[in-house]
Amino acid sequence: MERWGASMKEIERAISPPHEQKKSKPKEGLTGAKERWTEAMNVVPAILRAARCEGSRLHTSSSLRHIQKQTRLRVVDNSELGKSAMLEGRPPRCIHVYNKKGIGRTGDKVLVAIKGQKKQAILTGCHQDQFPLMPKFDSNNIVLVDENGSPLGTRIHVPIPTFLRKKLTEMSRPKGVDYTKILAIATRFV
Amino acid sequence: MLSAVPRRIFHTFFRKPPAQRVTAKVPPYIRDQLDSNTDNEQPLPHDFRTVYPEFLPDPRPEWRNRLRERLERNDMLTRRSVVAIPEFYIGSIMAVTVGDRNASDKTNRFVGICISRGGTGLRAWFNLRNVIDHQGLEIMYEMYSPLIRNIEVLRLEKRLDEELLYLRDALPEYSTFPLDMEPELLPEGAPVPINDIKVKLKPRPWHERWERKNLQGVQDLGLPQRFYNKAKLHEKPWEKYDLMMEYRATIPEEEQADIFHEIAPHYQQLESSRRQSKRRLAQTSRY
Amino acid sequence: MSLLSVTRSILYGGKNNLQKIEVINLLLQQNTSVLTGGTGGGATTRNMSRMKKTRPFWQPKSTRTLYPEELTPSNEAFGSEVISDQHTSSSTTSPLKCEPWPRGVWSEASMRCGVIARKIGVYPMWDNNGRRLLTTLLEVPDNEVVKYIPPEKLLEHTHPKKNNNTHTKEMAALVVGADPIDPRLVTKEYYGVFADSGLLPKKKLTKFLITPDAKLPPGTPLYASHYRPGQYVDVLGTTIDRGFQGVMKRWLFKGMPATHGVTKSHRRPGNIGSGGEKARVLPGQKMPGHMGNKKRILRGLKIWRVNTKYNVMWVQGPAIPGATGSYVYVYDSWYHHCRHTPDNPPPFPTFFQDEEEGVEEEMYHPDLHVFSKPSIAFNEK
């Protein structure tokens, strides 16, 4: 137990109820509630430190790189809206994923908030680890589309996976939304 | 009074330990019981372990079974007789052509640098990375998947590190390879060259704490001293003395020798395809 | 005071050794099992009797305590010679034993024998669309039919049913064994089970219920070719023993958060009752306890590939119960959509591989990609 040392104490302090905790000196300018909040915020690193100790049973997984609400995405088409948003340094944020799970994968439709507007987009590349033969990109790429499925831009200069040929034709409806126009504006398939 | 105690009662309670069980003589490794091919004793090549690492099974004893490993190796050799899977290392630049139902001509070719490889047996895999149109991307391939039409090694070389995952955090020029790259010449019988390039990383944040990984193939990371101090706390210098750890992670040398002698009849075919791919490199570079 | 309590007081009451020995001698003479809590002389059975494992009628006790025989090497060698002489194929080919039994014809109501297999591992295969699937390899090690139990004898040993259902079909049984063992290690009774068939005693024995038309003579070997690619099987195995496990692993409870004020309850079950009228813990409440080491059946598993040289079959999925190297029992699938059809009957009563000539070494399912074939090419959509 000695090797756990301070980290174990920190955890015990963190998970014991507030009234049992010794009142430590509050930081300058912090009230009681804020003091507890900062303490709580310091608990997670303590637990993580404990997890990295030898012989610890706590298990923390690495970043999953899910595409879900609040995820920042990269627009890869040459639409004016997308280009200006990326140049400004305010990339679009996902606010809804159009599937049951809420976690977006390559080819899924998402709703993004971009420059104060809500726009639909198709995920053309994910940073998450993929199955064999599916390309994994260094950034989470999207192509902005309107309600009919036609893209806002005229060209995609970044490679997109061939899997989208199958996925977008499946998503499209005859006499309805047609997502396959994205395939027409793509320059390179991977 | 104690002398009147009958002996047999003590025997009932204090029995002698049972005799040694007659155990069947299990050979340490099934040595070609069914297909006897001990006539042509091929000399064991010194680099077999690095050239064909997936032939060695997973060392975990709970999962090991000699018959299953043998069947798996037979399947691997059968597949290799159809598609030549060349020798490659981490840092080699490869081109893989796969059958793709969604591609326009039903095949898909990708060129990239091998950043990691792993798996044993039929589950062996490797990852290729390239930067195309300023977009970094990686694809994982299963070596024995029947969708793979062709694997070519365009540049056979090794790097200073065993895994090149730091290329994700490096400047894009270090991961960029032209898609129409020509295969490069390698003289017959030459050792595999080691590329001692030092890669420059982008500024933090990174995917991993590269200062803790003892990387040889990166330039000076340029971090404040406190990072290196923390890294030192996480170092495990005793691991290189840990014999049991090494024992658990490897197949014993005697078994390795047995395995390679088992695939010795196919060694000719494997080596000829390896030489063929190298000769192809030499031929194509002439034009 | 009962005999049991008297015995206990003497044995554990700190009396001297001689008195204890006298009591035990007395009991041994009277043949009462006081120590195990059996009734004798009006004593009540205490709860000390544990759940005794009853052996089936066709399987006597096989293990015995081995004492140091201290045989000379030449005597031991002689013993081995005698055993091998008795059990070579030439010695069992007596005209009486070779009389062939009539072989039944398959019908939809037939139930044929199963097979004892060993799980030897899992590895991936690919289908003709390039999709990867995991297959478990089951080896069929030296399976042989040991005994045929006719329906009358089986009924004798079956517990009478409460409802006398006349619709139940007449079932027979076959005792099948796998993996031979040295006869010197087993009891005489166990060795006697194999006397009719002239086989070496087997490590593993089991009974397979069959319809009488699927009967096989003792000594018939069963191979992996008893099953064919495309057939479906049910596999019964003993799950891996995980020991005493908590509620999260055992019953997949969600647990509680690691932080946010949770007090000492991160992996606990939480509430176990509802209160109100049912003011008690209901029976069957999921709690921590022993997990694993149970018999479980996985049904409807497709067979993808069979190798007749090494007697191995490749079965769908990686989730066959048991660790690598454990024994499993394989049956024809019971699911209606997986049963045999008249246009594709199984080898009945079994596949007599020794009699057939030119048996293929490898049999593949038509949807499975064979490694010796070229890579998959998608020519048309």
mmCIF file of C-alpha atoms in Angstrom, chain C residues 6 11 21 39 62 74 96-97 113 159 183 200 206 225 254-255 264 277-278 299 319 322 324 334 338 343 348 370:
data_model
loop_
_atom_site.group_PDB
_atom_site.id
_atom_site.type_symbol
_atom_site.label_atom_id
_atom_site.label_comp_id
_atom_site.label_asym_id
_atom_site.label_seq_id
_atom_site.Cartn_x
_atom_site.Cartn_y
_atom_site.Cartn_z
ATOM 1 C CA VAL C 6 -22.370 -39.591 20.905
ATOM 2 C CA LEU C 11 -14.333 -37.649 18.515
ATOM 3 C CA ILE C 21 -10.228 -45.545 17.653
ATOM 4 C CA THR C 39 -29.125 -42.404 9.074
ATOM 5 C CA SER C 62 -13.049 -44.520 -13.531
ATOM 6 C CA SER C 74 10.800 -55.883 -17.740
ATOM 7 C CA LEU C 96 -18.368 -62.912 -34.021
ATOM 8 C CA LYS C 97 -17.483 -59.295 -33.467
ATOM 9 C CA CYS C 113 -25.502 -39.935 -32.910
ATOM 10 C CA HIS C 159 -37.249 -41.837 -14.131
ATOM 11 C CA PRO C 183 -5.888 -49.211 -18.935
ATOM 12 C CA LEU C 200 -8.937 -49.188 -24.972
ATOM 13 C CA THR C 206 -20.988 -39.641 -22.987
ATOM 14 C CA SER C 225 -16.926 -36.445 -41.628
ATOM 15 C CA LYS C 254 -24.029 -1.008 -14.761
ATOM 16 C CA GLY C 255 -22.392 -0.113 -11.457
ATOM 17 C CA LYS C 264 -18.224 3.416 -1.454
ATOM 18 C CA GLU C 277 -46.355 -5.645 -0.253
ATOM 19 C CA LYS C 278 -43.437 -7.745 -1.371
ATOM 20 C CA ARG C 299 -27.395 -23.826 -30.967
ATOM 21 C CA ALA C 319 -18.070 -18.261 -28.662
ATOM 22 C CA GLY C 322 -15.032 -23.637 -22.682
ATOM 23 C CA THR C 324 -9.068 -24.061 -25.682
ATOM 24 C CA TRP C 334 -32.483 -29.063 -32.835
ATOM 25 C CA CYS C 338 -31.493 -25.995 -39.103
ATOM 26 C CA ASP C 343 -33.193 -33.388 -50.352
ATOM 27 C CA PHE C 348 -26.771 -42.083 -41.749
ATOM 28 C CA VAL C 370 -10.814 -21.553 -50.393
#
